[in-house]
Structure formats: C-alpha cells, structure tokens
Amino acid sequence: LYKIILIGSTITALSVLWMLAGPYIWPTILFIVTLSIGEATWAPRLFEYSCMVAPKGREGTFMACANAPMFLAKLGVGGISGWLLTEYCPETATPQNHQCDGFNLWLWVFLMTASSPILMILLQSCIEEEGQNLTDEATVVDESYAPLTKNQDIDPNFTSSVAQ
C-alpha cells in the first residue's frame, strides 16, 4: 500500500509541472488527466490503509482522521491562492501587457504539492509500523477484511440499521 500511495501522490505532484508550459489548452488537459490518474491511484489506497491500521470497530474514526489533514489544508487554500494571484497575476494583468507570471505561480503550487511524497519518503518509518510491511500489497492485517469465500455463510436475516 505504501508504494501505491507514494506513486499516486508523486504522479499527483508531477501533474502540476504541465502547467509550467504556459496558459495553453494542451498542458491544461494533460495536467487534468495526470492529476486524475494520480488521485485515482492513491485516494482509494488511503482509505484501505486507514482501515488496515485501525483497531477493529474503529475503522470509521480512523478514516475520518485520515481525511482531516485534507480538510484542514482546504481552509488555507483560499488565502494561499489569493496571495499567489496577487503576487504573480495582479488585477492589472492582461494578455497584452504580460504582467501575469504563471510560471512562478505554478512553481509554487508544485512545491507545495510535492511536499506530500517528499514527507512520505522522509517519514516512511512512522507510516509503516515495525513488522508491518505495507509495501507488500498481499499484506493482510486482519482476516475479517478478507473477501467472503464460497464456504462462508451469509446470514439471510441480517439487516443493517440503515435498512430498518
């Protein structure tokens, strides 16, 4: 799981580099496609990781805590975006006067985005517990997460609290 999350977050960070090419349609399309591939790679694995490290019965709490940093980061995005636009693309900028410095604006975005995979590499020992190899996809922490096999019975009388 660690490798997949690291690869996905690296692809997500690298996607921003397309925007350094300038305000053209193809770099923008490539940015969106690459970003989507990166997000589709790491996001589901983060949920899986959260469930794997959670004590039985506490999976929901761990999943919520795993998403808390992303929620908190969004609180500062407005201010940072405003600062970047003010600094590198002021209100007086027009295509004719070339006052907008998109290269440096997107370079800052890249540097902030690249912090995630860099921190994952630096903090790998904290992410992977001793004896727990999250770099191996076949790692099964708790057999209750394994899919049902043909030999297991499903209780036909089971109804969830949502259905009631």
Short mmCIF file of C-alpha atoms in Angstrom, two decimals:
data_model
loop_
_atom_site.label_atom_id
_atom_site.label_comp_id
_atom_site.label_asym_id
_atom_site.label_seq_id
_atom_site.Cartn_x
_atom_site.Cartn_y
_atom_site.Cartn_z
CA LEU A 1 0.00 0.00 0.00
CA TYR A 2 2.78 2.42 0.86
CA LYS A 3 4.31 2.14 -2.62
CA ILE A 4 0.96 2.65 -4.34
CA ILE A 5 0.10 5.69 -2.22
CA LEU A 6 3.61 7.10 -2.80
CA ILE A 7 3.42 6.52 -6.57
CA GLY A 8 -0.06 8.08 -6.77
CA SER A 9 0.90 11.12 -4.73
CA THR A 10 4.05 11.55 -6.81
CA ILE A 11 2.01 11.44 -10.04
CA THR A 12 -0.38 13.99 -8.50
CA ALA A 13 2.52 16.30 -7.61
CA LEU A 14 4.19 15.92 -11.01
CA SER A 15 0.92 16.72 -12.81
CA VAL A 16 1.39 20.38 -11.89
CA LEU A 17 4.57 20.55 -13.97
CA TRP A 18 2.45 20.52 -17.16
CA MET A 19 1.22 23.99 -16.21
CA LEU A 20 4.75 25.39 -16.32
CA ALA A 21 4.48 25.18 -20.13
CA GLY A 22 2.15 28.16 -20.14
CA PRO A 23 -1.52 29.05 -20.45
CA TYR A 24 -2.27 26.72 -23.34
CA ILE A 25 -5.01 24.14 -23.75
CA TRP A 26 -2.84 21.00 -24.12
CA PRO A 27 -0.79 21.47 -20.95
CA THR A 28 -4.05 22.15 -19.10
CA ILE A 29 -5.65 18.96 -20.45
CA LEU A 30 -2.51 16.94 -19.63
CA PHE A 31 -2.49 18.45 -16.13
CA ILE A 32 -6.09 17.37 -15.51
CA VAL A 33 -5.57 13.86 -16.92
CA THR A 34 -2.33 13.31 -14.99
CA LEU A 35 -3.84 14.72 -11.79
CA SER A 36 -6.84 12.40 -12.18
CA ILE A 37 -4.62 9.35 -12.66
CA GLY A 38 -2.60 10.25 -9.57
CA GLU A 39 -5.69 10.85 -7.43
CA ALA A 40 -7.32 7.64 -8.66
CA THR A 41 -4.17 5.76 -7.71
CA TRP A 42 -3.61 6.99 -4.15
CA ALA A 43 -7.04 8.02 -2.81
CA PRO A 44 -8.65 4.54 -2.56
CA ARG A 45 -5.48 3.14 -1.01
CA LEU A 46 -5.52 5.78 1.72
CA PHE A 47 -8.96 4.51 2.76
CA GLU A 48 -7.67 0.93 2.67
CA TYR A 49 -4.62 1.87 4.74
CA SER A 50 -6.82 3.68 7.29
CA CYS A 51 -8.93 0.54 7.71
CA MET A 52 -5.90 -1.72 7.96
CA VAL A 53 -4.24 0.18 10.81
CA ALA A 54 -7.46 0.82 12.73
CA PRO A 55 -8.44 -1.32 15.70
CA LYS A 56 -11.45 -3.50 14.94
CA GLY A 57 -14.63 -1.46 15.25
CA ARG A 58 -12.81 1.90 14.94
CA GLU A 59 -12.36 1.97 11.16
CA GLY A 60 -14.74 4.90 10.64
CA THR A 61 -12.91 7.04 13.17
CA PHE A 62 -9.56 6.28 11.53
CA MET A 63 -10.92 7.06 8.06
CA ALA A 64 -12.24 10.40 9.32
CA CYS A 65 -8.90 11.21 10.93
CA ALA A 66 -7.08 10.25 7.71
CA ASN A 67 -9.14 12.85 5.84
CA ALA A 68 -8.76 15.57 8.47
CA PRO A 69 -5.44 16.90 7.05
CA MET A 70 -7.00 17.28 3.60
CA PHE A 71 -9.95 19.15 5.12
CA LEU A 72 -7.69 21.43 7.16
CA ALA A 73 -5.47 22.11 4.14
CA LYS A 74 -8.50 23.35 2.22
CA LEU A 75 -9.03 26.05 4.82
CA GLY A 76 -5.75 27.70 3.86
CA VAL A 77 -6.05 27.19 0.13
CA GLY A 78 -8.16 30.33 -0.37
CA GLY A 79 -5.61 32.57 1.31
CA ILE A 80 -2.66 30.99 -0.47
CA SER A 81 -4.48 31.20 -3.82
CA GLY A 82 -5.26 34.84 -3.21
CA TRP A 83 -1.65 35.60 -2.33
CA LEU A 84 -0.34 33.73 -5.41
CA LEU A 85 -2.74 35.57 -7.72
CA THR A 86 -1.95 38.95 -6.16
CA GLU A 87 1.78 38.31 -6.31
CA TYR A 88 2.08 36.68 -9.73
CA CYS A 89 -1.03 37.71 -11.65
CA PRO A 90 -2.26 41.13 -10.43
CA GLU A 91 -5.64 42.57 -11.35
CA THR A 92 -3.98 44.87 -13.87
CA ALA A 93 -2.63 41.90 -15.84
CA THR A 94 -3.96 41.38 -19.34
CA PRO A 95 -2.78 39.12 -22.15
CA GLN A 96 -1.44 42.23 -23.87
CA ASN A 97 0.73 43.62 -21.05
CA HIS A 98 2.19 40.23 -19.98
CA GLN A 99 2.11 41.06 -16.26
CA CYS A 100 0.93 37.58 -15.27
CA ASP A 101 3.79 35.29 -14.22
CA GLY A 102 2.09 31.89 -14.48
CA PHE A 103 5.39 30.01 -14.38
CA ASN A 104 6.26 31.11 -10.84
CA LEU A 105 2.66 30.78 -9.70
CA TRP A 106 2.54 27.11 -10.80
CA LEU A 107 6.06 26.51 -9.50
CA TRP A 108 4.81 27.45 -6.01
CA VAL A 109 1.83 25.11 -6.45
CA PHE A 110 4.20 22.31 -7.49
CA LEU A 111 6.49 22.88 -4.50
CA MET A 112 3.53 22.72 -2.11
CA THR A 113 2.10 19.63 -3.81
CA ALA A 114 5.48 17.88 -3.89
CA SER A 115 5.69 18.13 -0.11
CA SER A 116 3.38 15.10 0.27
CA PRO A 117 5.52 12.48 -1.49
CA ILE A 118 8.69 14.00 -0.03
CA LEU A 119 7.29 13.77 3.50
CA MET A 120 6.09 10.21 2.83
CA ILE A 121 9.64 9.22 1.94
CA LEU A 122 11.16 11.01 4.93
CA LEU A 123 8.56 9.63 7.36
CA GLN A 124 8.28 6.09 5.98
CA SER A 125 9.40 4.60 9.29
CA CYS A 126 6.49 6.36 11.03
CA ILE A 127 3.96 5.31 8.39
CA GLU A 128 4.92 1.65 8.42
CA GLU A 129 4.88 0.06 11.83
CA GLU A 130 7.70 -2.26 12.77
CA GLY A 131 6.98 -5.74 11.43
CA GLN A 132 4.14 -4.49 9.24
CA ASN A 133 5.14 -4.46 5.60
CA LEU A 134 2.78 -2.05 3.87
CA THR A 135 4.96 -2.07 0.79
CA ASP A 136 3.68 -5.56 0.01
CA GLU A 137 0.18 -5.49 -1.48
CA ALA A 138 -0.51 -9.01 -0.25
CA THR A 139 -0.28 -7.99 3.42
CA VAL A 140 -3.41 -8.98 5.31
CA VAL A 141 -3.60 -7.38 8.74
CA ASP A 142 -6.92 -8.81 9.85
CA GLU A 143 -8.69 -11.72 8.18
CA SER A 144 -12.05 -10.02 8.76
CA TYR A 145 -11.14 -7.73 5.84
CA ALA A 146 -10.65 -10.68 3.50
CA PRO A 147 -13.46 -11.16 0.97
CA LEU A 148 -16.10 -13.79 1.60
CA THR A 149 -15.34 -17.23 0.19
CA LYS A 150 -17.84 -19.75 -1.10
CA ASN A 151 -17.61 -21.72 2.14
CA GLN A 152 -18.74 -18.82 4.32
CA ASP A 153 -22.42 -18.44 5.03
CA ILE A 154 -24.18 -15.12 4.82
CA ASP A 155 -26.92 -14.60 7.37
CA PRO A 156 -30.14 -14.14 5.32
CA ASN A 157 -31.83 -12.49 8.33
CA PHE A 158 -29.21 -9.75 8.60
CA THR A 159 -30.48 -6.24 8.03
CA SER A 160 -28.44 -3.15 8.52
CA SER A 161 -29.62 -0.28 10.70
CA VAL A 162 -29.87 1.81 7.53
CA ALA A 163 -32.44 -0.58 6.03
CA GLN A 164 -34.63 -0.57 9.15
#
